[in-house]
């Protein structure tokens, strides 16, 4: 992906200003920053959920927002909300999304298994714990085998065992290009290739992971 | 009038140009029209002096109807080009048309009272359909106001303006069809067999109203544009423009 | 597109069957409205234009109830995002929701109409039924299309429950008008009369025009 001078405003407030970065295919970008720094906005722009108000954004070779419809099928998005219907079961939710993404129904079952939710797949989402909901959300995000994964704090609410279980799907070895937000300096840098620090909507630092010190990250939060 | 401040000269769109000439023309034609109404047009055989309200009521209605449709067309342009100026035009057109619509309701009510003794009659299709249209457009402002994000506000308002603009002629036709068996339409008297003097007076009044409409639109756009420029300059003077949060929310579009 | 609509519809059906929110509420509301009309109009039975009016107005108000809830699940549970992320034609949401609302209205009427005949309606329904079904189907279509459009407009606003009726009622006036005029001869005392072709045509044309407008415009409501 390729961004140049990307910006986004909300009413009078500018939430993202002049963000430029490049990320090669298969690489991982980790995004650090305090709440309100614009991490989620950046992810949503890349996911084609928001259109950039300034600058140029190119994802998987397509220009956004113009060609958004062309890339949607190749993007997997995991946001703060699980995007699951609470009254439906996990299985029904995944089957629904499988139909929307035109993915074989068998894939839903496979993905359920991969996140370890097959046992509770037929309980309504409203009855599941947050960790389980997070696992289902991850399943939803990878259901259509996307080439680009946009993960907003993917390991939130997951215990270490669950985190290990989902690692092959969304972790560094999964094969997709990844953009991950994180509040954890050490964990975030591990498994990433490039690090981006956002503060107040602007780029505080952007460098390969090897050149980034933990101090720079904690600076962001001051 | 020519703008004299240097910052205006750099603006591609200048509002306020020619406004004085337009206002003069409007005032002239309206005065002439009213003079004609009172002195030139003959008294109506059965309704008498009261019928003269018709020269205000119907032109107001026609101009307002066209205004609502125009608001919808500006909205279509906004959705196509995403330029805020079209959103502004749509907003202002609808705003002025609603004011005219209130005028239609008031004059229509006076006419009804004077002609038939009631402040409201259901068999006047113009009056009834304007009531419905007024009720519809009255939600334009709450709708705009409740959407904070300016871009979303403009987009949703545009959708509303298009739907409502399409609705206005459909509604008028439907209401007219409902009443056509009961009361002869006033428009039939304006299109078909209107004797010369009636027709001429009517046309002049219509032209006057149309000019009034355009003048009011231009005034409002110029005033909004000036307000926006003022705020923008204030912001620039204050320094960084994203540190300053301006006032609260508003229903009006910003350029 | 068709598969997307099918997927959305099956989700709607599953949700409605599981939560049983809309249909029972709308049915009960219709019956309550008949009771209110009985006391409000001080009538034991209605016929002719009064019968047509009461029927259409009741349908309208319970329809508004359904419209209010149309997009709530999507909005509150982030379902919009999930849909927007999928590589689908976004107007499918409009089609699916409008068809769902139409279905709900038809199911509600299956119970509300006999209830009407039982409680308030004077003349017998047997002769009028085929014509009445046509009128109600067209009315439901109008309410479904305009309701979905208005719900889409209002869902993002804060005063959503207020804005929906304020927008929907004026837009539905021609539907109410044409439906009532169409149903009047069917519900008169001396046996059902002929269906007035011109009013049916107006109803159908209005529905069609608004369906086209909604189709053209809906995309702009979903994007961001």
XYZ file of C-alpha atoms in Angstrom:
701
model
C 0.000 0.000 0.000
C 1.013 3.553 -0.494
C -0.181 6.694 1.211
C 0.863 10.214 0.509
C -0.332 13.167 2.527
C -3.489 11.356 3.533
C -5.826 13.348 5.710
C -9.231 13.098 7.225
C -11.347 15.557 9.153
C -14.348 15.180 11.357
C -16.338 18.381 11.155
C -13.911 21.093 12.095
C -11.394 18.780 13.707
C -8.610 17.273 11.651
C -8.109 13.713 12.859
C -5.396 12.701 10.428
C -2.963 15.047 8.830
C -0.378 14.478 6.158
C 0.234 10.781 6.665
C 2.613 9.248 4.150
C 3.919 5.721 4.183
C 4.748 2.764 2.011
C 4.281 -0.857 2.855
C 5.394 -3.694 0.636
C 3.309 -6.809 0.184
C 3.621 -9.402 2.911
C 5.113 -6.917 5.371
C 3.701 -5.873 8.698
C 3.181 -2.313 9.854
C 2.616 -1.701 13.539
C 0.910 1.534 14.531
C 1.442 3.053 17.953
C -0.242 6.037 19.486
C -2.458 7.204 22.318
C -6.228 7.137 22.086
C -7.503 9.694 19.657
C -4.248 9.808 17.731
C -5.938 8.632 14.589
C -4.995 4.940 14.536
C -8.518 3.709 14.088
C -9.238 6.381 11.484
C -6.203 5.318 9.505
C -7.284 1.720 9.585
C -10.801 2.572 8.551
C -9.556 4.597 5.610
C -7.452 1.655 4.490
C -10.466 -0.599 4.916
C -12.494 1.622 2.523
C -14.924 2.412 5.317
C -13.944 6.071 5.308
C -12.891 8.170 2.388
C -9.769 10.272 2.740
C -10.420 13.990 2.640
C -6.935 14.822 1.475
C -3.973 13.151 -0.119
C -3.575 9.996 -2.066
C -4.244 6.480 -0.844
C -3.433 3.361 -2.779
C -4.155 -0.102 -1.487
C -3.301 -3.318 -3.295
C -2.672 -1.314 -6.404
C -6.041 0.425 -6.409
C -6.725 4.067 -5.725
C -9.111 4.797 -2.875
C -11.863 5.840 -2.662
C -12.472 5.484 -6.364
C -11.746 1.769 -6.671
C -12.884 0.787 -3.235
C -15.267 -1.818 -4.559
C -12.428 -3.617 -6.306
C -10.321 -4.162 -3.198
C -12.954 -4.856 -0.608
C -12.948 -8.565 -1.160
C -9.255 -8.718 -0.372
C -9.278 -6.786 2.859
C -9.900 -8.281 6.273
C -10.819 -5.777 8.962
C -10.909 -6.307 12.684
C -12.097 -3.239 14.525
C -13.164 -2.414 18.033
C -16.588 -3.831 17.356
C -16.976 -7.439 16.489
C -19.473 -6.705 13.711
C -21.487 -9.740 14.695
C -25.233 -9.905 15.190
C -25.760 -10.638 18.840
C -28.938 -12.633 18.419
C -27.441 -14.953 15.853
C -25.083 -17.790 16.648
C -21.433 -17.704 15.700
C -22.045 -20.204 12.977
C -24.969 -18.235 11.542
C -22.956 -15.030 11.599
C -20.085 -16.625 9.751
C -22.382 -18.295 7.244
C -23.968 -14.905 6.562
C -20.619 -13.261 5.959
C -19.522 -16.222 3.880
C -22.480 -15.636 1.596
C -21.778 -11.920 1.390
C -18.180 -12.543 0.477
C -19.109 -15.375 -1.821
C -17.018 -17.865 0.032
C -17.843 -21.588 0.192
C -19.963 -22.384 3.289
C -17.514 -25.072 4.309
C -14.965 -22.355 4.914
C -17.054 -21.002 7.792
C -16.779 -24.305 9.577
C -13.065 -24.505 8.873
C -12.435 -21.056 10.277
C -14.544 -21.779 13.352
C -12.328 -24.733 13.980
C -9.168 -22.719 13.447
C -10.121 -20.239 16.193
C -11.277 -23.019 18.475
C -14.919 -22.003 18.580
C -16.547 -25.063 17.106
C -17.853 -26.173 20.491
C -19.736 -22.937 21.120
C -20.585 -22.165 17.503
C -24.296 -22.661 18.025
C -24.735 -20.293 20.926
C -25.981 -16.778 20.279
C -23.157 -14.272 20.324
C -24.845 -12.407 23.145
C -24.132 -15.346 25.445
C -20.435 -15.554 24.742
C -17.583 -14.066 26.709
C -15.565 -11.229 25.267
C -12.653 -13.455 24.469
C -14.870 -15.776 22.496
C -16.478 -12.894 20.664
C -13.026 -11.634 19.773
C -12.147 -15.045 18.391
C -15.302 -15.050 16.276
C -14.473 -11.575 15.061
C -11.047 -12.779 14.002
C -12.713 -15.664 12.218
C -14.938 -13.193 10.407
C -11.969 -11.094 9.388
C -10.044 -13.960 7.827
C -13.037 -15.789 6.415
C -12.388 -14.729 2.860
C -8.632 -15.228 2.991
C -7.754 -11.574 2.482
C -4.450 -10.364 1.133
C -4.460 -7.391 3.505
C -5.280 -7.604 7.179
C -6.177 -4.500 9.169
C -6.197 -5.353 12.838
C -7.151 -2.882 15.548
C -5.734 -4.335 18.764
C -6.337 -7.930 17.702
C -5.187 -9.560 20.913
C -7.414 -7.533 23.200
C -9.524 -9.760 25.456
C -7.603 -12.847 24.436
C -5.832 -15.013 26.964
C -2.338 -16.225 25.973
C -3.619 -19.632 24.894
C -6.193 -18.087 22.583
C -3.631 -15.625 21.276
C -1.407 -18.512 20.333
C -4.269 -20.286 18.659
C -5.119 -17.402 16.376
C -1.512 -16.579 15.572
C -1.390 -18.674 12.373
C -4.419 -16.780 11.101
C -3.494 -13.207 11.842
C 0.055 -13.369 13.146
C 3.285 -12.534 11.340
C 3.444 -15.857 9.587
C 0.018 -15.770 8.009
C 1.203 -14.533 4.640
C -0.931 -11.456 4.318
C 0.182 -7.854 4.422
C -0.723 -6.633 7.894
C -1.385 -3.325 9.597
C -1.719 -3.793 13.326
C -2.357 -1.248 16.043
C -0.912 -1.854 19.423
C -0.388 -0.270 22.831
C 2.319 -2.746 23.760
C 5.773 -1.537 22.692
C 7.676 -4.799 22.963
C 4.960 -7.089 21.699
C 4.004 -4.711 18.940
C 7.508 -4.361 17.553
C 8.037 -8.087 17.580
C 6.657 -9.570 14.424
C 6.491 -6.245 12.610
C 8.660 -4.831 9.866
C 7.830 -1.137 9.981
C 6.637 0.970 12.890
C 4.485 4.082 12.702
C 3.886 6.397 15.623
C 0.873 8.682 15.519
C 0.223 11.594 17.805
C -2.536 14.099 17.414
C -3.228 12.863 13.909
C 0.319 13.456 12.705
C 3.182 11.085 12.041
C 5.568 11.191 15.002
C 7.913 8.589 13.597
C 7.999 6.101 10.774
C 10.889 3.684 10.557
C 11.853 0.050 10.166
C 11.387 -1.782 13.445
C 15.098 -2.267 13.988
C 15.630 1.470 14.197
C 12.862 2.186 16.673
C 13.575 2.419 20.369
C 10.998 1.637 23.019
C 11.558 5.143 24.338
C 10.143 6.687 21.190
C 6.960 4.756 21.695
C 6.506 5.774 25.319
C 7.147 9.365 24.239
C 3.959 9.242 22.231
C 1.898 8.717 25.309
C 3.162 11.710 27.212
C -21.664 46.438 -6.420
C -18.001 45.856 -6.824
C -16.203 44.284 -3.874
C -13.292 46.315 -2.739
C -11.434 44.211 -0.140
C -8.368 42.568 -1.585
C -9.157 39.108 -0.263
C -12.360 38.995 -2.223
C -10.549 39.497 -5.476
C -8.724 36.220 -5.041
C -11.963 34.301 -4.590
C -13.168 32.488 -7.687
C -16.802 32.898 -6.748
C -17.811 36.397 -5.784
C -21.171 36.784 -4.213
C -22.737 40.159 -4.096
C -21.839 41.126 -7.589
C -24.698 42.795 -9.301
C -26.851 42.492 -6.240
C -27.745 46.133 -6.230
C -28.914 46.099 -9.813
C -30.927 42.963 -9.147
C -32.568 44.434 -6.070
C -33.519 47.553 -7.956
C -34.999 45.539 -10.784
C -36.978 43.428 -8.333
C -38.296 46.423 -6.445
C -39.284 48.070 -9.694
C -41.135 45.126 -11.135
C -42.865 44.300 -7.874
C -44.057 47.870 -7.452
C -45.245 47.891 -11.030
C -46.974 44.570 -10.498
C -48.815 45.728 -7.426
C -49.808 48.915 -9.135
C -51.263 46.854 -11.926
C -53.067 44.650 -9.454
C -54.769 47.569 -7.867
C -55.353 49.875 -10.756
C -55.137 47.956 -13.989
C -56.671 44.545 -13.466
C -60.451 44.621 -13.454
C -62.487 43.373 -10.535
C -63.469 39.755 -10.661
C -67.153 39.261 -11.347
C -68.083 36.977 -8.478
C -65.295 37.301 -5.920
C -64.698 41.013 -6.028
C -61.724 42.685 -4.465
C -60.700 39.590 -2.559
C -59.728 37.891 -5.777
C -56.710 40.171 -5.960
C -54.952 38.039 -3.380
C -54.752 35.472 -6.115
C -52.077 37.615 -7.770
C -49.830 37.099 -4.765
C -50.905 33.629 -3.746
C -50.496 31.797 -7.039
C -47.184 33.342 -8.147
C -45.763 32.641 -4.676
C -46.899 29.048 -5.052
C -45.474 28.591 -8.516
C -42.126 30.108 -7.566
C -41.953 28.077 -4.357
C -42.736 24.857 -6.220
C -40.018 25.579 -8.728
C -37.714 26.476 -5.865
C -38.194 23.110 -4.199
C -37.504 21.298 -7.431
C -34.463 23.510 -8.005
C -33.237 22.595 -4.522
C -33.403 18.979 -5.571
C -31.493 19.647 -8.760
C -28.746 21.490 -6.869
C -28.568 18.485 -4.578
C -28.079 16.177 -7.539
C -25.231 18.394 -8.653
C -23.719 18.234 -5.199
C -23.756 14.459 -5.191
C -22.165 14.419 -8.608
C -19.430 17.001 -8.028
C -19.137 17.022 -4.200
C -18.525 20.749 -4.332
C -19.878 22.509 -1.245
C -21.171 25.389 -3.309
C -23.922 23.154 -4.642
C -24.867 22.100 -1.146
C -25.033 25.776 -0.243
C -27.251 26.518 -3.209
C -29.537 23.633 -2.368
C -29.782 24.743 1.241
C -30.507 28.359 0.440
C -33.022 27.540 -2.269
C -34.933 25.281 0.075
C -34.745 27.840 2.841
C -36.245 30.610 0.730
C -38.817 28.293 -0.786
C -40.033 27.328 2.667
C -40.423 31.011 3.514
C -42.451 31.451 0.336
C -44.457 28.356 1.216
C -45.458 29.968 4.489
C -46.513 32.954 2.438
C -48.632 30.686 0.257
C -50.324 29.206 3.286
C -51.008 32.590 4.828
C -52.326 34.236 1.655
C -54.313 31.138 0.812
C -55.876 31.130 4.228
C -56.820 34.800 3.944
C -58.324 34.143 0.532
C -60.278 31.200 1.884
C -61.587 33.228 4.781
C -62.630 36.097 2.578
C -64.140 33.942 -0.147
C -65.744 31.099 1.713
C -65.780 32.219 5.336
C -63.369 29.606 6.704
C -59.722 30.056 7.576
C -58.972 26.713 6.004
C -60.569 24.787 3.185
C -59.692 21.287 2.102
C -60.821 21.631 -1.466
C -58.089 24.003 -2.508
C -55.410 21.648 -3.865
C -52.731 24.344 -3.785
C -53.293 25.033 -0.109
C -53.485 21.400 0.908
C -50.453 20.255 -1.003
C -48.438 23.167 0.372
C -49.346 22.169 3.875
C -47.990 18.692 3.206
C -44.893 20.054 1.503
C -44.294 22.466 4.359
C -44.543 19.663 6.906
C -42.038 17.668 4.917
C -39.459 20.392 4.473
C -39.772 21.453 8.091
C -37.752 18.328 8.905
C -34.870 19.487 6.722
C -33.349 21.522 9.539
C -33.629 18.927 12.336
C -32.140 16.407 9.930
C -29.178 18.620 9.092
C -28.680 19.708 12.663
C -28.541 16.207 14.045
C -25.673 15.170 11.780
C -22.433 16.563 13.073
C -20.007 15.615 10.383
C -20.294 18.304 7.719
C -19.734 16.010 4.806
C -22.327 13.544 5.977
C -24.715 16.370 6.724
C -24.382 17.693 3.202
C -24.753 14.254 1.680
C -27.838 13.296 3.661
C -29.385 16.694 3.105
C -28.809 16.235 -0.607
C -30.587 12.885 -0.559
C -33.462 14.485 1.300
C -33.622 17.397 -1.120
C -33.757 15.035 -4.086
C -36.474 12.853 -2.608
C -38.497 15.818 -1.444
C -37.966 17.694 -4.723
C -39.323 14.720 -6.648
C -42.166 14.414 -4.177
C -43.419 17.987 -4.594
C -44.854 17.690 -8.112
C -46.113 14.151 -7.455
C -47.881 15.294 -4.335
C -49.436 18.250 -6.051
C -50.781 16.044 -8.823
C -52.176 13.492 -6.401
C -53.919 16.074 -4.249
C -55.306 17.856 -7.266
C -56.695 14.628 -8.645
C -58.368 13.969 -5.341
C -60.204 17.258 -5.389
C -60.894 17.786 -9.023
C -64.406 16.523 -8.808
C -65.306 18.940 -6.075
C -63.746 22.267 -6.821
C -62.623 23.768 -10.082
C -58.892 24.347 -10.021
C -57.624 27.861 -9.910
C -54.885 27.007 -12.333
C -57.402 26.246 -15.044
C -58.386 29.846 -14.888
C -54.763 30.929 -15.230
C -53.820 28.789 -18.181
C -56.916 28.663 -20.263
C -59.546 31.244 -20.509
C -58.081 34.235 -18.757
C -59.003 37.504 -20.388
C -56.138 39.776 -21.418
C -55.885 42.136 -18.484
C -55.989 39.352 -15.899
C -53.338 37.458 -17.788
C -50.980 40.385 -18.155
C -51.226 41.357 -14.505
C -50.676 37.775 -13.495
C -47.602 37.370 -15.648
C -46.056 40.559 -14.303
C -46.729 39.412 -10.746
C -45.175 36.067 -11.528
C -42.087 37.731 -12.939
C -41.880 39.938 -9.855
C -42.088 36.966 -7.512
C -39.479 35.072 -9.455
C -37.139 38.038 -9.286
C -37.820 38.407 -5.581
C -36.938 34.767 -5.103
C -33.657 35.091 -6.962
C -32.767 38.281 -5.097
C -33.448 36.693 -1.736
C -31.309 33.722 -2.686
C -28.441 35.888 -3.726
C -28.677 37.914 -0.532
C -28.629 34.860 1.629
C -25.736 33.273 -0.245
C -23.736 36.491 -0.069
C -24.395 36.806 3.631
C -23.408 33.189 4.318
C -20.332 33.522 2.241
C -19.306 36.655 4.123
C -19.834 34.947 7.462
C -17.736 32.030 6.382
C -14.926 34.227 5.113
C -14.976 36.151 8.355
C -14.688 33.010 10.421
C -11.995 31.610 8.207
C -9.980 34.805 8.523
C -10.450 34.825 12.272
C -9.177 31.286 12.414
C -6.159 32.087 10.331
C -5.411 35.071 12.550
C -5.655 32.905 15.620
C -3.060 30.557 14.163
C -3.523 26.870 13.736
C -6.961 26.203 12.401
C -7.476 22.811 13.941
C -6.855 24.026 17.475
C -9.806 26.339 17.357
C -13.157 24.668 17.655
C -15.823 26.932 16.352
C -19.029 27.425 18.234
C -21.350 24.491 18.300
C -23.066 22.548 15.598
C -25.086 24.181 12.921
C -27.543 23.111 10.340
C -26.151 25.411 7.701
C -23.550 24.250 5.234
C -20.139 25.829 5.162
C -18.251 26.718 2.081
C -26.846 -8.835 -6.385
C -29.543 -11.432 -6.049
C -27.384 -13.649 -3.877
C -26.553 -10.697 -1.651
C -30.218 -9.855 -1.261
C -30.948 -13.495 -0.526
C -28.211 -13.618 2.112
C -29.527 -10.431 3.728
C -33.118 -11.647 3.638
C -32.303 -14.954 5.216
C -30.437 -13.122 7.961
C -33.446 -10.817 8.497
C -35.790 -13.778 8.646
C -33.618 -15.645 11.142
C -33.330 -12.559 13.330
C -37.047 -11.854 13.250
C -37.975 -15.444 14.012
C -35.535 -15.555 16.862
C -36.327 -12.241 18.487
C -39.976 -12.001 17.458
C -39.816 -8.253 17.913
C -41.585 -6.539 15.084
C -44.533 -8.638 13.997
C -46.310 -9.215 17.315
C -45.866 -5.589 18.304
C -47.298 -4.348 15.033
C -50.252 -6.710 15.206
C -51.085 -5.686 18.729
C -50.709 -2.066 17.783
C -53.151 -2.469 14.904
C -55.760 -4.020 17.110
C -55.238 -1.351 19.751
C -55.711 1.257 17.049
C -59.051 -0.258 16.075
C -60.143 0.046 19.681
C -58.995 3.648 19.755
C -60.909 4.368 16.566
C -64.015 2.796 18.005
C -63.933 5.142 20.933
C -62.590 8.096 19.044
C -65.204 7.946 16.298
C -67.903 6.592 18.582
C -68.878 3.943 16.060
C -69.665 0.272 16.336
C -69.208 -0.383 12.691
C -67.761 1.511 9.774
C -68.410 1.222 6.076
C -67.528 2.910 2.820
C -64.992 5.729 2.889
C -64.755 5.701 6.684
C -63.884 2.002 6.648
C -61.250 2.504 3.989
C -59.758 5.422 5.886
C -59.567 3.612 9.221
C -57.956 0.587 7.593
C -55.324 2.531 5.692
C -54.473 4.823 8.593
C -54.065 1.880 10.969
C -51.816 0.188 8.463
C -49.804 3.344 8.076
C -49.179 3.807 11.774
C -48.220 0.232 12.446
C -45.986 0.438 9.399
C -44.178 3.386 10.942
C -43.526 1.237 14.002
C -41.857 -1.319 11.777
C -39.862 1.321 9.941
C -38.424 2.688 13.167
C -36.830 -0.641 13.931
C -35.634 -1.418 10.463
C -32.001 -0.478 10.666
C -31.558 -0.455 14.408
C -29.869 -3.840 14.613
C -27.392 -2.868 11.934
C -26.607 0.432 13.526
C -26.193 -0.778 17.082
C -24.290 -3.940 16.380
C -22.003 -2.545 13.746
C -23.699 -4.486 11.023
C -23.344 -1.644 8.568
C -19.582 -1.917 8.676
C -19.726 -5.626 8.149
C -21.878 -5.105 5.092
C -19.808 -2.219 3.776
C -16.669 -4.314 3.941
C -18.124 -6.949 1.677
C -17.611 -6.769 -2.081
C -21.287 -6.366 -2.810
C -23.596 -3.929 -4.509
C -24.704 -1.695 -1.660
C -28.173 -1.111 -3.015
C -28.822 -4.735 -2.089
C -29.341 -3.443 1.443
C -32.179 -1.245 0.250
C -33.806 -4.058 -1.686
C -33.448 -6.548 1.137
C -34.769 -4.197 3.801
C -37.674 -3.044 1.653
C -38.647 -6.631 0.824
C -38.331 -7.560 4.500
C -40.567 -4.679 5.524
C -43.057 -5.598 2.825
C -43.094 -9.156 4.122
C -43.609 -8.006 7.683
C -46.490 -5.757 6.653
C -48.155 -8.626 4.777
C -47.833 -10.937 7.754
C -49.241 -8.277 10.057
C -52.186 -7.801 7.740
C -52.936 -11.516 7.721
C -54.029 -11.027 11.284
C -55.008 -7.384 11.349
C -57.477 -7.661 8.481
C -59.611 -10.431 10.001
C -59.394 -8.564 13.290
C -60.723 -5.517 11.505
C -63.588 -7.488 10.021
C -64.361 -8.814 13.456
C -64.164 -5.600 15.401
C -65.136 -2.678 13.274
C -65.895 -3.452 9.712
C -69.530 -3.450 8.761
C -69.837 -5.003 5.318
C -68.612 -8.507 4.646
C -65.143 -8.991 3.231
C -65.714 -11.985 1.011
C -66.550 -10.114 -2.155
C -64.066 -7.363 -1.527
C -61.138 -9.610 -0.708
C -59.365 -9.976 -4.070
C -59.513 -6.272 -4.774
C -58.564 -5.450 -1.231
C -55.542 -7.714 -1.426
C -54.348 -5.803 -4.462
C -54.845 -2.450 -2.761
C -53.096 -3.588 0.395
C -50.230 -5.114 -1.550
C -49.615 -1.847 -3.356
C -49.939 0.119 -0.134
C -47.468 -2.187 1.587
C -45.062 -1.712 -1.292
C -45.313 2.054 -0.953
C -44.792 1.967 2.796
C -41.903 -0.463 2.370
C -40.035 1.613 -0.187
C -40.556 4.992 1.412
C -40.094 3.550 4.888
C -36.762 2.013 4.007
C -35.574 5.208 2.392
C -36.605 7.323 5.363
C -35.133 4.841 7.830
C -31.861 4.981 5.951
C -31.887 8.755 6.175
C -32.794 8.838 9.822
C -30.665 6.055 11.245
C -27.606 8.213 11.692
C -29.443 11.049 13.367
C -29.925 11.244 17.080
C -33.633 11.901 17.170
C -34.243 8.924 14.931
C -37.621 7.927 16.344
C -38.957 11.395 15.783
C -37.553 12.048 12.379
C -38.900 8.850 10.863
C -42.590 9.708 11.267
C -41.990 13.366 10.435
C -40.406 12.421 7.133
C -42.493 9.392 6.312
C -45.968 10.765 6.869
C -45.892 13.576 4.301
C -44.191 11.313 1.793
C -46.880 8.695 2.346
C -49.838 11.046 1.991
C -50.346 10.220 -1.692
C -50.190 6.511 -0.831
C -52.809 6.933 1.879
C -54.896 9.036 -0.453
C -54.837 6.605 -3.352
C -55.239 3.550 -1.123
C -58.240 4.962 0.682
C -59.902 6.029 -2.554
C -59.240 2.591 -4.012
C -60.608 0.732 -1.020
C -63.733 2.840 -0.539
C -65.942 1.181 -3.157
C -64.802 -2.232 -1.933
C -65.947 -1.633 1.593
C -69.312 -0.067 1.065
C -72.497 -1.369 2.519
C -74.353 -2.553 -0.489
C -71.796 -5.129 -1.561
C -68.372 -4.452 -3.000
C -68.265 -2.163 -5.978
C -65.767 -2.119 -8.772
C -62.119 -1.360 -8.151
C -61.380 2.204 -9.270
C -58.734 1.740 -11.915
C -57.368 5.267 -11.888
C -56.538 5.290 -8.165
C -54.903 1.890 -8.374
C -52.843 3.183 -11.259
C -51.787 6.244 -9.284
C -50.787 4.083 -6.339
C -48.784 1.785 -8.561
C -47.062 4.630 -10.395
C -46.191 6.416 -7.170
C -44.705 3.209 -5.758
C -42.694 2.674 -8.910
C -41.380 6.222 -9.086
C -40.279 6.183 -5.473
C -38.697 2.785 -5.890
C -36.616 4.220 -8.721
C -35.686 7.317 -6.738
C -34.773 5.233 -3.701
C -32.670 2.921 -5.836
C -30.800 5.845 -7.338
C -30.167 7.607 -4.091
C -29.616 4.932 -1.464
C -25.967 4.316 -2.218
C -25.106 7.813 -1.049
C -26.507 7.111 2.379
C -24.266 4.159 3.024
C -20.918 5.380 1.847
C -18.563 7.371 3.957
